Amino acid sequence: MKELEDRIRKDGIVKAGGVLKVDAFLNHQCDTQLFDHMGAEWARLFADAPINKILTIEASGIGLACMASRHFGNAPVVFAKKAQSINLDGEQYSTTIYSFTKQREFPVIVGRRFLSEGDHVLILDDFLANGCALEGLISICESAGATVEGIGIAIEKGFQSGGDKLRQRGYHLESLARIVSMDDETGQIEFA
Ligand code: 5GP
């Protein structure tokens, strides 16, 4: 998506360790008009899928998913919560996710009443790196018996392995910007 790529070139900051900072428009200050256009693009890309629910993870996915919902017939947005510990009271689906940016594992939960068999889910997130966050969200859908209709990502870092692994497993994955390389010394970013 050219608009997103242009914005990444303009305001994205390449950090050491393969990290891209996009807090000027995506995950601290939010450009809601850009989010709206991204939602429209995902709706076009997933037009054939019978999506009735959007699943994301707090915090950065929430704004994107809520704007996108407007383009999916106001499908409810459910976000996985990062929990202090997994409460085994049976009312939640839970899993553990390794965080690329924080470099540690943390538990995430989704209330059982918000996801169930019969749901056709679009998973959305801001970044795809090694795929751990998405693996966690997929496993929560599996626990619920829900169908993953597709995965929409704002920025895929194609030089990390997550996207290829998920495509090989047959998921319909659409990234609006796919970075093939970036250099923290020159600030140069190359898209697929
Ligand atoms: P993964 O689980 O695919 O390894 O990493 C995805 C998650 O890590 C995303 O939810 C995002 O929050 C975070 N993340 C991964 N890479 C980056 C990055 O380059 N920049 C930022 N801001 N977040 C990232």
mmCIF file with all atom_site columns, C-alpha atoms and ligand atoms in Angstrom:
data_model
loop_
_atom_site.group_PDB
_atom_site.id
_atom_site.type_symbol
_atom_site.label_atom_id
_atom_site.label_alt_id
_atom_site.label_comp_id
_atom_site.label_asym_id
_atom_site.label_entity_id
_atom_site.label_seq_id
_atom_site.pdbx_PDB_ins_code
_atom_site.Cartn_x
_atom_site.Cartn_y
_atom_site.Cartn_z
_atom_site.occupancy
_atom_site.B_iso_or_equiv
_atom_site.pdbx_formal_charge
_atom_site.auth_seq_id
_atom_site.auth_comp_id
_atom_site.auth_asym_id
_atom_site.auth_atom_id
_atom_site.pdbx_PDB_model_num
ATOM   1   C CA  . MET A 1 1   ? 0.000   0.000   0.000  1.00 0.00 ? 1   MET A CA  1
ATOM   2   C CA  . LYS A 1 2   ? 1.778   3.056   -1.306 1.00 0.00 ? 2   LYS A CA  1
ATOM   3   C CA  . GLU A 1 3   ? 0.349   5.493   1.232  1.00 0.00 ? 3   GLU A CA  1
ATOM   4   C CA  . LEU A 1 4   ? 1.695   3.406   4.122  1.00 0.00 ? 4   LEU A CA  1
ATOM   5   C CA  . GLU A 1 5   ? 5.073   2.843   2.471  1.00 0.00 ? 5   GLU A CA  1
ATOM   6   C CA  . ASP A 1 6   ? 5.436   6.594   1.844  1.00 0.00 ? 6   ASP A CA  1
ATOM   7   C CA  . ARG A 1 7   ? 4.595   7.308   5.464  1.00 0.00 ? 7   ARG A CA  1
ATOM   8   C CA  . ILE A 1 8   ? 7.110   4.760   6.720  1.00 0.00 ? 8   ILE A CA  1
ATOM   9   C CA  . ARG A 1 9   ? 9.779   6.375   4.508  1.00 0.00 ? 9   ARG A CA  1
ATOM   10  C CA  . LYS A 1 10  ? 8.832   9.826   5.814  1.00 0.00 ? 10  LYS A CA  1
ATOM   11  C CA  . ASP A 1 11  ? 8.375   9.165   9.536  1.00 0.00 ? 11  ASP A CA  1
ATOM   12  C CA  . GLY A 1 12  ? 9.738   5.694   10.288 1.00 0.00 ? 12  GLY A CA  1
ATOM   13  C CA  . ILE A 1 13  ? 13.004  5.481   12.204 1.00 0.00 ? 13  ILE A CA  1
ATOM   14  C CA  . VAL A 1 14  ? 15.231  2.451   11.754 1.00 0.00 ? 14  VAL A CA  1
ATOM   15  C CA  . LYS A 1 15  ? 16.770  1.331   15.031 1.00 0.00 ? 15  LYS A CA  1
ATOM   16  C CA  . ALA A 1 16  ? 19.505  -1.188  15.696 1.00 0.00 ? 16  ALA A CA  1
ATOM   17  C CA  . GLY A 1 17  ? 18.504  -4.841  15.978 1.00 0.00 ? 17  GLY A CA  1
ATOM   18  C CA  . GLY A 1 18  ? 15.968  -4.815  13.157 1.00 0.00 ? 18  GLY A CA  1
ATOM   19  C CA  . VAL A 1 19  ? 13.466  -2.604  14.942 1.00 0.00 ? 19  VAL A CA  1
ATOM   20  C CA  . LEU A 1 20  ? 11.435  0.038   13.112 1.00 0.00 ? 20  LEU A CA  1
ATOM   21  C CA  . LYS A 1 21  ? 9.984   2.887   15.133 1.00 0.00 ? 21  LYS A CA  1
ATOM   22  C CA  . VAL A 1 22  ? 6.678   4.158   13.787 1.00 0.00 ? 22  VAL A CA  1
ATOM   23  C CA  . ASP A 1 23  ? 5.338   5.883   16.870 1.00 0.00 ? 23  ASP A CA  1
ATOM   24  C CA  . ALA A 1 24  ? 4.710   9.128   14.951 1.00 0.00 ? 24  ALA A CA  1
ATOM   25  C CA  . PHE A 1 25  ? 1.706   7.614   13.168 1.00 0.00 ? 25  PHE A CA  1
ATOM   26  C CA  . LEU A 1 26  ? 1.026   3.996   14.147 1.00 0.00 ? 26  LEU A CA  1
ATOM   27  C CA  . ASN A 1 27  ? 1.608   2.994   17.728 1.00 0.00 ? 27  ASN A CA  1
ATOM   28  C CA  . HIS A 1 28  ? 1.888   6.027   19.936 1.00 0.00 ? 28  HIS A CA  1
ATOM   29  C CA  . GLN A 1 29  ? 0.497   8.972   17.975 1.00 0.00 ? 29  GLN A CA  1
ATOM   30  C CA  . CYS A 1 30  ? -2.136  7.526   15.631 1.00 0.00 ? 30  CYS A CA  1
ATOM   31  C CA  . ASP A 1 31  ? -3.020  8.860   12.169 1.00 0.00 ? 31  ASP A CA  1
ATOM   32  C CA  . THR A 1 32  ? -6.669  7.876   12.058 1.00 0.00 ? 32  THR A CA  1
ATOM   33  C CA  . GLN A 1 33  ? -7.117  8.820   8.402  1.00 0.00 ? 33  GLN A CA  1
ATOM   34  C CA  . LEU A 1 34  ? -4.277  6.488   7.463  1.00 0.00 ? 34  LEU A CA  1
ATOM   35  C CA  . PHE A 1 35  ? -5.818  3.792   9.707  1.00 0.00 ? 35  PHE A CA  1
ATOM   36  C CA  . ASP A 1 36  ? -9.128  4.255   7.905  1.00 0.00 ? 36  ASP A CA  1
ATOM   37  C CA  . HIS A 1 37  ? -7.460  3.818   4.509  1.00 0.00 ? 37  HIS A CA  1
ATOM   38  C CA  . MET A 1 38  ? -5.665  0.716   5.803  1.00 0.00 ? 38  MET A CA  1
ATOM   39  C CA  . GLY A 1 39  ? -8.974  -0.724  6.977  1.00 0.00 ? 39  GLY A CA  1
ATOM   40  C CA  . ALA A 1 40  ? -10.454 -0.134  3.526  1.00 0.00 ? 40  ALA A CA  1
ATOM   41  C CA  . GLU A 1 41  ? -7.499  -1.897  1.922  1.00 0.00 ? 41  GLU A CA  1
ATOM   42  C CA  . TRP A 1 42  ? -7.835  -4.954  4.184  1.00 0.00 ? 42  TRP A CA  1
ATOM   43  C CA  . ALA A 1 43  ? -11.562 -5.042  3.393  1.00 0.00 ? 43  ALA A CA  1
ATOM   44  C CA  . ARG A 1 44  ? -10.699 -5.126  -0.314 1.00 0.00 ? 44  ARG A CA  1
ATOM   45  C CA  . LEU A 1 45  ? -8.078  -7.841  0.172  1.00 0.00 ? 45  LEU A CA  1
ATOM   46  C CA  . PHE A 1 46  ? -10.365 -10.031 2.311  1.00 0.00 ? 46  PHE A CA  1
ATOM   47  C CA  . ALA A 1 47  ? -13.588 -9.279  0.437  1.00 0.00 ? 47  ALA A CA  1
ATOM   48  C CA  . ASP A 1 48  ? -14.260 -12.971 -0.245 1.00 0.00 ? 48  ASP A CA  1
ATOM   49  C CA  . ALA A 1 49  ? -13.962 -14.115 3.370  1.00 0.00 ? 49  ALA A CA  1
ATOM   50  C CA  . PRO A 1 50  ? -17.062 -14.351 5.619  1.00 0.00 ? 50  PRO A CA  1
ATOM   51  C CA  . ILE A 1 51  ? -15.477 -12.399 8.484  1.00 0.00 ? 51  ILE A CA  1
ATOM   52  C CA  . ASN A 1 52  ? -17.681 -11.723 11.514 1.00 0.00 ? 52  ASN A CA  1
ATOM   53  C CA  . LYS A 1 53  ? -15.036 -10.881 14.113 1.00 0.00 ? 53  LYS A CA  1
ATOM   54  C CA  . ILE A 1 54  ? -11.656 -9.174  14.309 1.00 0.00 ? 54  ILE A CA  1
ATOM   55  C CA  . LEU A 1 55  ? -9.052  -10.394 16.793 1.00 0.00 ? 55  LEU A CA  1
ATOM   56  C CA  . THR A 1 56  ? -5.977  -8.394  17.759 1.00 0.00 ? 56  THR A CA  1
ATOM   57  C CA  . ILE A 1 57  ? -3.647  -7.922  20.720 1.00 0.00 ? 57  ILE A CA  1
ATOM   58  C CA  . GLU A 1 58  ? -3.239  -4.961  23.032 1.00 0.00 ? 58  GLU A CA  1
ATOM   59  C CA  . ALA A 1 59  ? -2.175  -2.287  22.766 1.00 0.00 ? 59  ALA A CA  1
ATOM   60  C CA  . SER A 1 60  ? -1.062  -1.272  19.292 1.00 0.00 ? 60  SER A CA  1
ATOM   61  C CA  . GLY A 1 61  ? -3.493  -3.478  17.398 1.00 0.00 ? 61  GLY A CA  1
ATOM   62  C CA  . ILE A 1 62  ? -6.611  -2.025  18.986 1.00 0.00 ? 62  ILE A CA  1
ATOM   63  C CA  . GLY A 1 63  ? -6.808  1.300   17.145 1.00 0.00 ? 63  GLY A CA  1
ATOM   64  C CA  . LEU A 1 64  ? -6.080  -0.307  13.796 1.00 0.00 ? 64  LEU A CA  1
ATOM   65  C CA  . ALA A 1 65  ? -8.648  -3.039  14.381 1.00 0.00 ? 65  ALA A CA  1
ATOM   66  C CA  . CYS A 1 66  ? -11.368 -0.620  15.504 1.00 0.00 ? 66  CYS A CA  1
ATOM   67  C CA  . MET A 1 67  ? -10.924 1.553   12.420 1.00 0.00 ? 67  MET A CA  1
ATOM   68  C CA  . ALA A 1 68  ? -10.839 -1.544  10.203 1.00 0.00 ? 68  ALA A CA  1
ATOM   69  C CA  . SER A 1 69  ? -14.062 -2.836  11.758 1.00 0.00 ? 69  SER A CA  1
ATOM   70  C CA  . ARG A 1 70  ? -15.944 0.005   10.054 1.00 0.00 ? 70  ARG A CA  1
ATOM   71  C CA  . HIS A 1 71  ? -15.015 -1.624  6.735  1.00 0.00 ? 71  HIS A CA  1
ATOM   72  C CA  . PHE A 1 72  ? -16.123 -5.105  7.848  1.00 0.00 ? 72  PHE A CA  1
ATOM   73  C CA  . GLY A 1 73  ? -19.749 -4.286  8.643  1.00 0.00 ? 73  GLY A CA  1
ATOM   74  C CA  . ASN A 1 74  ? -18.773 -3.097  12.153 1.00 0.00 ? 74  ASN A CA  1
ATOM   75  C CA  . ALA A 1 75  ? -17.593 -6.599  13.071 1.00 0.00 ? 75  ALA A CA  1
ATOM   76  C CA  . PRO A 1 76  ? -16.798 -6.685  16.813 1.00 0.00 ? 76  PRO A CA  1
ATOM   77  C CA  . VAL A 1 77  ? -13.152 -6.264  17.732 1.00 0.00 ? 77  VAL A CA  1
ATOM   78  C CA  . VAL A 1 78  ? -11.762 -8.546  20.438 1.00 0.00 ? 78  VAL A CA  1
ATOM   79  C CA  . PHE A 1 79  ? -8.296  -7.905  21.756 1.00 0.00 ? 79  PHE A CA  1
ATOM   80  C CA  . ALA A 1 80  ? -6.134  -10.391 23.610 1.00 0.00 ? 80  ALA A CA  1
ATOM   81  C CA  . LYS A 1 81  ? -5.115  -8.933  26.947 1.00 0.00 ? 81  LYS A CA  1
ATOM   82  C CA  . LYS A 1 82  ? -1.633  -9.189  28.327 1.00 0.00 ? 82  LYS A CA  1
ATOM   83  C CA  . ALA A 1 83  ? -2.203  -10.718 31.744 1.00 0.00 ? 83  ALA A CA  1
ATOM   84  C CA  . GLN A 1 84  ? -0.013  -10.790 34.849 1.00 0.00 ? 84  GLN A CA  1
ATOM   85  C CA  . SER A 1 85  ? -0.618  -14.499 35.179 1.00 0.00 ? 85  SER A CA  1
ATOM   86  C CA  . ILE A 1 86  ? -2.921  -17.059 33.644 1.00 0.00 ? 86  ILE A CA  1
ATOM   87  C CA  . ASN A 1 87  ? -6.039  -17.453 35.749 1.00 0.00 ? 87  ASN A CA  1
ATOM   88  C CA  . LEU A 1 88  ? -7.176  -21.030 35.275 1.00 0.00 ? 88  LEU A CA  1
ATOM   89  C CA  . ASP A 1 89  ? -10.825 -20.444 36.114 1.00 0.00 ? 89  ASP A CA  1
ATOM   90  C CA  . GLY A 1 90  ? -11.958 -21.861 32.782 1.00 0.00 ? 90  GLY A CA  1
ATOM   91  C CA  . GLU A 1 91  ? -13.508 -18.606 31.616 1.00 0.00 ? 91  GLU A CA  1
ATOM   92  C CA  . GLN A 1 92  ? -10.595 -17.624 29.423 1.00 0.00 ? 92  GLN A CA  1
ATOM   93  C CA  . TYR A 1 93  ? -8.565  -18.965 26.573 1.00 0.00 ? 93  TYR A CA  1
ATOM   94  C CA  . SER A 1 94  ? -4.928  -18.379 27.335 1.00 0.00 ? 94  SER A CA  1
ATOM   95  C CA  . THR A 1 95  ? -1.527  -18.792 25.799 1.00 0.00 ? 95  THR A CA  1
ATOM   96  C CA  . THR A 1 96  ? 1.997   -17.474 26.188 1.00 0.00 ? 96  THR A CA  1
ATOM   97  C CA  . ILE A 1 97  ? 3.650   -15.158 23.672 1.00 0.00 ? 97  ILE A CA  1
ATOM   98  C CA  . TYR A 1 98  ? 7.298   -14.247 23.351 1.00 0.00 ? 98  TYR A CA  1
ATOM   99  C CA  . SER A 1 99  ? 7.659   -10.519 22.767 1.00 0.00 ? 99  SER A CA  1
ATOM   100 C CA  . PHE A 1 100 ? 10.114  -9.489  20.058 1.00 0.00 ? 100 PHE A CA  1
ATOM   101 C CA  . THR A 1 101 ? 10.440  -5.943  21.390 1.00 0.00 ? 101 THR A CA  1
ATOM   102 C CA  . LYS A 1 102 ? 10.502  -6.746  25.126 1.00 0.00 ? 102 LYS A CA  1
ATOM   103 C CA  . GLN A 1 103 ? 12.455  -10.007 24.699 1.00 0.00 ? 103 GLN A CA  1
ATOM   104 C CA  . ARG A 1 104 ? 10.461  -11.931 27.260 1.00 0.00 ? 104 ARG A CA  1
ATOM   105 C CA  . GLU A 1 105 ? 7.430   -14.186 27.475 1.00 0.00 ? 105 GLU A CA  1
ATOM   106 C CA  . PHE A 1 106 ? 4.081   -13.005 28.751 1.00 0.00 ? 106 PHE A CA  1
ATOM   107 C CA  . PRO A 1 107 ? 0.677   -14.641 29.114 1.00 0.00 ? 107 PRO A CA  1
ATOM   108 C CA  . VAL A 1 108 ? -2.309  -13.408 27.067 1.00 0.00 ? 108 VAL A CA  1
ATOM   109 C CA  . ILE A 1 109 ? -5.975  -14.151 27.573 1.00 0.00 ? 109 ILE A CA  1
ATOM   110 C CA  . VAL A 1 110 ? -9.304  -13.814 25.729 1.00 0.00 ? 110 VAL A CA  1
ATOM   111 C CA  . GLY A 1 111 ? -12.620 -14.264 27.522 1.00 0.00 ? 111 GLY A CA  1
ATOM   112 C CA  . ARG A 1 112 ? -14.434 -17.372 26.317 1.00 0.00 ? 112 ARG A CA  1
ATOM   113 C CA  . ARG A 1 113 ? -17.662 -15.488 25.842 1.00 0.00 ? 113 ARG A CA  1
ATOM   114 C CA  . PHE A 1 114 ? -16.093 -13.309 23.136 1.00 0.00 ? 114 PHE A CA  1
ATOM   115 C CA  . LEU A 1 115 ? -14.800 -16.047 20.835 1.00 0.00 ? 115 LEU A CA  1
ATOM   116 C CA  . SER A 1 116 ? -16.377 -19.361 19.950 1.00 0.00 ? 116 SER A CA  1
ATOM   117 C CA  . GLU A 1 117 ? -16.946 -22.079 17.405 1.00 0.00 ? 117 GLU A CA  1
ATOM   118 C CA  . GLY A 1 118 ? -18.761 -20.536 14.472 1.00 0.00 ? 118 GLY A CA  1
ATOM   119 C CA  . ASP A 1 119 ? -16.730 -17.327 14.543 1.00 0.00 ? 119 ASP A CA  1
ATOM   120 C CA  . HIS A 1 120 ? -14.904 -16.434 11.318 1.00 0.00 ? 120 HIS A CA  1
ATOM   121 C CA  . VAL A 1 121 ? -11.962 -14.374 12.405 1.00 0.00 ? 121 VAL A CA  1
ATOM   122 C CA  . LEU A 1 122 ? -9.678  -11.841 10.803 1.00 0.00 ? 122 LEU A CA  1
ATOM   123 C CA  . ILE A 1 123 ? -6.523  -11.466 12.902 1.00 0.00 ? 123 ILE A CA  1
ATOM   124 C CA  . LEU A 1 124 ? -4.959  -7.989  12.671 1.00 0.00 ? 124 LEU A CA  1
ATOM   125 C CA  . ASP A 1 125 ? -1.724  -6.625  14.101 1.00 0.00 ? 125 ASP A CA  1
ATOM   126 C CA  . ASP A 1 126 ? 0.676   -3.754  13.568 1.00 0.00 ? 126 ASP A CA  1
ATOM   127 C CA  . PHE A 1 127 ? 3.904   -5.710  12.969 1.00 0.00 ? 127 PHE A CA  1
ATOM   128 C CA  . LEU A 1 128 ? 4.923   -9.154  11.869 1.00 0.00 ? 128 LEU A CA  1
ATOM   129 C CA  . ALA A 1 129 ? 8.484   -10.142 12.747 1.00 0.00 ? 129 ALA A CA  1
ATOM   130 C CA  . ASN A 1 130 ? 9.068   -13.751 13.849 1.00 0.00 ? 130 ASN A CA  1
ATOM   131 C CA  . GLY A 1 131 ? 5.378   -14.501 14.096 1.00 0.00 ? 131 GLY A CA  1
ATOM   132 C CA  . CYS A 1 132 ? 5.139   -15.239 17.846 1.00 0.00 ? 132 CYS A CA  1
ATOM   133 C CA  . ALA A 1 133 ? 2.263   -12.814 18.467 1.00 0.00 ? 133 ALA A CA  1
ATOM   134 C CA  . LEU A 1 134 ? 0.290   -14.306 15.564 1.00 0.00 ? 134 LEU A CA  1
ATOM   135 C CA  . GLU A 1 135 ? 1.032   -17.876 16.655 1.00 0.00 ? 135 GLU A CA  1
ATOM   136 C CA  . GLY A 1 136 ? -0.487  -16.999 20.014 1.00 0.00 ? 136 GLY A CA  1
ATOM   137 C CA  . LEU A 1 137 ? -3.603  -15.477 18.468 1.00 0.00 ? 137 LEU A CA  1
ATOM   138 C CA  . ILE A 1 138 ? -4.001  -18.461 16.126 1.00 0.00 ? 138 ILE A CA  1
ATOM   139 C CA  . SER A 1 139 ? -3.714  -20.852 19.059 1.00 0.00 ? 139 SER A CA  1
ATOM   140 C CA  . ILE A 1 140 ? -6.434  -18.940 20.901 1.00 0.00 ? 140 ILE A CA  1
ATOM   141 C CA  . CYS A 1 141 ? -8.692  -19.273 17.822 1.00 0.00 ? 141 CYS A CA  1
ATOM   142 C CA  . GLU A 1 142 ? -7.926  -22.999 17.728 1.00 0.00 ? 142 GLU A CA  1
ATOM   143 C CA  . SER A 1 143 ? -8.831  -23.362 21.411 1.00 0.00 ? 143 SER A CA  1
ATOM   144 C CA  . ALA A 1 144 ? -12.140 -21.623 20.682 1.00 0.00 ? 144 ALA A CA  1
ATOM   145 C CA  . GLY A 1 145 ? -12.852 -23.708 17.569 1.00 0.00 ? 145 GLY A CA  1
ATOM   146 C CA  . ALA A 1 146 ? -13.060 -20.471 15.563 1.00 0.00 ? 146 ALA A CA  1
ATOM   147 C CA  . THR A 1 147 ? -11.962 -20.304 11.910 1.00 0.00 ? 147 THR A CA  1
ATOM   148 C CA  . VAL A 1 148 ? -9.050  -18.036 11.001 1.00 0.00 ? 148 VAL A CA  1
ATOM   149 C CA  . GLU A 1 149 ? -10.203 -16.528 7.696  1.00 0.00 ? 149 GLU A CA  1
ATOM   150 C CA  . GLY A 1 150 ? -7.166  -14.328 7.273  1.00 0.00 ? 150 GLY A CA  1
ATOM   151 C CA  . ILE A 1 151 ? -4.364  -12.350 8.834  1.00 0.00 ? 151 ILE A CA  1
ATOM   152 C CA  . GLY A 1 152 ? -3.885  -8.647  8.109  1.00 0.00 ? 152 GLY A CA  1
ATOM   153 C CA  . ILE A 1 153 ? -0.623  -6.955  9.041  1.00 0.00 ? 153 ILE A CA  1
ATOM   154 C CA  . ALA A 1 154 ? 0.337   -3.301  8.733  1.00 0.00 ? 154 ALA A CA  1
ATOM   155 C CA  . ILE A 1 155 ? 4.110   -3.788  8.484  1.00 0.00 ? 155 ILE A CA  1
ATOM   156 C CA  . GLU A 1 156 ? 5.770   -7.107  7.778  1.00 0.00 ? 156 GLU A CA  1
ATOM   157 C CA  . LYS A 1 157 ? 9.504   -7.314  8.223  1.00 0.00 ? 157 LYS A CA  1
ATOM   158 C CA  . GLY A 1 158 ? 10.125  -9.797  5.429  1.00 0.00 ? 158 GLY A CA  1
ATOM   159 C CA  . PHE A 1 159 ? 13.724  -10.340 6.510  1.00 0.00 ? 159 PHE A CA  1
ATOM   160 C CA  . GLN A 1 160 ? 12.397  -12.101 9.604  1.00 0.00 ? 160 GLN A CA  1
ATOM   161 C CA  . SER A 1 161 ? 10.822  -15.514 9.339  1.00 0.00 ? 161 SER A CA  1
ATOM   162 C CA  . GLY A 1 162 ? 7.243   -15.120 10.597 1.00 0.00 ? 162 GLY A CA  1
ATOM   163 C CA  . GLY A 1 163 ? 5.493   -14.283 7.314  1.00 0.00 ? 163 GLY A CA  1
ATOM   164 C CA  . ASP A 1 164 ? 7.008   -17.131 5.317  1.00 0.00 ? 164 ASP A CA  1
ATOM   165 C CA  . LYS A 1 165 ? 6.187   -19.679 8.032  1.00 0.00 ? 165 LYS A CA  1
ATOM   166 C CA  . LEU A 1 166 ? 2.540   -18.601 8.184  1.00 0.00 ? 166 LEU A CA  1
ATOM   167 C CA  . ARG A 1 167 ? 2.124   -18.564 4.393  1.00 0.00 ? 167 ARG A CA  1
ATOM   168 C CA  . GLN A 1 168 ? 3.635   -22.053 4.214  1.00 0.00 ? 168 GLN A CA  1
ATOM   169 C CA  . ARG A 1 169 ? 0.998   -23.202 6.695  1.00 0.00 ? 169 ARG A CA  1
ATOM   170 C CA  . GLY A 1 170 ? -1.619  -21.965 4.240  1.00 0.00 ? 170 GLY A CA  1
ATOM   171 C CA  . TYR A 1 171 ? -2.885  -18.839 5.989  1.00 0.00 ? 171 TYR A CA  1
ATOM   172 C CA  . HIS A 1 172 ? -4.181  -16.006 3.840  1.00 0.00 ? 172 HIS A CA  1
ATOM   173 C CA  . LEU A 1 173 ? -1.780  -13.328 5.034  1.00 0.00 ? 173 LEU A CA  1
ATOM   174 C CA  . GLU A 1 174 ? -1.841  -9.777  3.686  1.00 0.00 ? 174 GLU A CA  1
ATOM   175 C CA  . SER A 1 175 ? 0.749   -7.211  4.745  1.00 0.00 ? 175 SER A CA  1
ATOM   176 C CA  . LEU A 1 176 ? 0.132   -3.631  3.652  1.00 0.00 ? 176 LEU A CA  1
ATOM   177 C CA  . ALA A 1 177 ? 3.853   -2.847  3.673  1.00 0.00 ? 177 ALA A CA  1
ATOM   178 C CA  . ARG A 1 178 ? 6.498   -5.540  3.387  1.00 0.00 ? 178 ARG A CA  1
ATOM   179 C CA  . ILE A 1 179 ? 10.030  -4.459  4.222  1.00 0.00 ? 179 ILE A CA  1
ATOM   180 C CA  . VAL A 1 180 ? 12.772  -6.572  2.658  1.00 0.00 ? 180 VAL A CA  1
ATOM   181 C CA  . SER A 1 181 ? 15.690  -4.719  4.188  1.00 0.00 ? 181 SER A CA  1
ATOM   182 C CA  . MET A 1 182 ? 16.463  -1.749  6.366  1.00 0.00 ? 182 MET A CA  1
ATOM   183 C CA  . ASP A 1 183 ? 19.690  -0.138  7.498  1.00 0.00 ? 183 ASP A CA  1
ATOM   184 C CA  . ASP A 1 184 ? 19.983  1.627   10.831 1.00 0.00 ? 184 ASP A CA  1
ATOM   185 C CA  . GLU A 1 185 ? 23.097  3.540   9.746  1.00 0.00 ? 185 GLU A CA  1
ATOM   186 C CA  . THR A 1 186 ? 21.710  5.105   6.569  1.00 0.00 ? 186 THR A CA  1
ATOM   187 C CA  . GLY A 1 187 ? 18.031  4.917   7.587  1.00 0.00 ? 187 GLY A CA  1
ATOM   188 C CA  . GLN A 1 188 ? 17.309  3.323   4.197  1.00 0.00 ? 188 GLN A CA  1
ATOM   189 C CA  . ILE A 1 189 ? 14.216  1.114   3.964  1.00 0.00 ? 189 ILE A CA  1
ATOM   190 C CA  . GLU A 1 190 ? 13.512  -1.158  0.996  1.00 0.00 ? 190 GLU A CA  1
ATOM   191 C CA  . PHE A 1 191 ? 10.045  -2.562  0.295  1.00 0.00 ? 191 PHE A CA  1
ATOM   192 C CA  . ALA A 1 192 ? 9.094   -5.732  -1.592 1.00 0.00 ? 192 ALA A CA  1
HETATM 193 P P1  . 5GP B 2 .   ? 6.582   -11.179 16.338 1.00 0.00 ? 1   5GP B P1  1
HETATM 194 O O1  . 5GP B 2 .   ? 5.724   -11.761 17.415 1.00 0.00 ? 1   5GP B O1  1
HETATM 195 O O2  . 5GP B 2 .   ? 6.029   -11.388 14.947 1.00 0.00 ? 1   5GP B O2  1
HETATM 196 O O3  . 5GP B 2 .   ? 8.024   -11.586 16.458 1.00 0.00 ? 1   5GP B O3  1
HETATM 197 O O4  . 5GP B 2 .   ? 6.584   -9.609  16.597 1.00 0.00 ? 1   5GP B O4  1
HETATM 198 C C1  . 5GP B 2 .   ? 5.384   -8.910  16.438 1.00 0.00 ? 1   5GP B C1  1
HETATM 199 C C2  . 5GP B 2 .   ? 5.104   -8.029  17.615 1.00 0.00 ? 1   5GP B C2  1
HETATM 200 O O5  . 5GP B 2 .   ? 6.290   -7.414  18.104 1.00 0.00 ? 1   5GP B O5  1
HETATM 201 C C3  . 5GP B 2 .   ? 4.160   -6.919  17.192 1.00 0.00 ? 1   5GP B C3  1
HETATM 202 O O6  . 5GP B 2 .   ? 2.942   -7.106  17.872 1.00 0.00 ? 1   5GP B O6  1
HETATM 203 C C4  . 5GP B 2 .   ? 4.849   -5.634  17.604 1.00 0.00 ? 1   5GP B C4  1
HETATM 204 O O7  . 5GP B 2 .   ? 4.215   -5.122  18.737 1.00 0.00 ? 1   5GP B O7  1
HETATM 205 C C5  . 5GP B 2 .   ? 6.246   -6.021  17.972 1.00 0.00 ? 1   5GP B C5  1
HETATM 206 N N1  . 5GP B 2 .   ? 7.252   -5.651  16.951 1.00 0.00 ? 1   5GP B N1  1
HETATM 207 C C6  . 5GP B 2 .   ? 7.987   -6.523  16.211 1.00 0.00 ? 1   5GP B C6  1
HETATM 208 N N2  . 5GP B 2 .   ? 8.865   -5.868  15.454 1.00 0.00 ? 1   5GP B N2  1
HETATM 209 C C7  . 5GP B 2 .   ? 8.677   -4.556  15.688 1.00 0.00 ? 1   5GP B C7  1
HETATM 210 C C8  . 5GP B 2 .   ? 9.310   -3.377  15.182 1.00 0.00 ? 1   5GP B C8  1
HETATM 211 O O8  . 5GP B 2 .   ? 10.239  -3.376  14.349 1.00 0.00 ? 1   5GP B O8  1
HETATM 212 N N3  . 5GP B 2 .   ? 8.842   -2.189  15.646 1.00 0.00 ? 1   5GP B N3  1
HETATM 213 C C9  . 5GP B 2 .   ? 7.838   -2.121  16.558 1.00 0.00 ? 1   5GP B C9  1
HETATM 214 N N4  . 5GP B 2 .   ? 7.436   -0.899  16.934 1.00 0.00 ? 1   5GP B N4  1
HETATM 215 N N5  . 5GP B 2 .   ? 7.222   -3.213  17.071 1.00 0.00 ? 1   5GP B N5  1
HETATM 216 C C10 . 5GP B 2 .   ? 7.640   -4.423  16.634 1.00 0.00 ? 1   5GP B C10 1
#
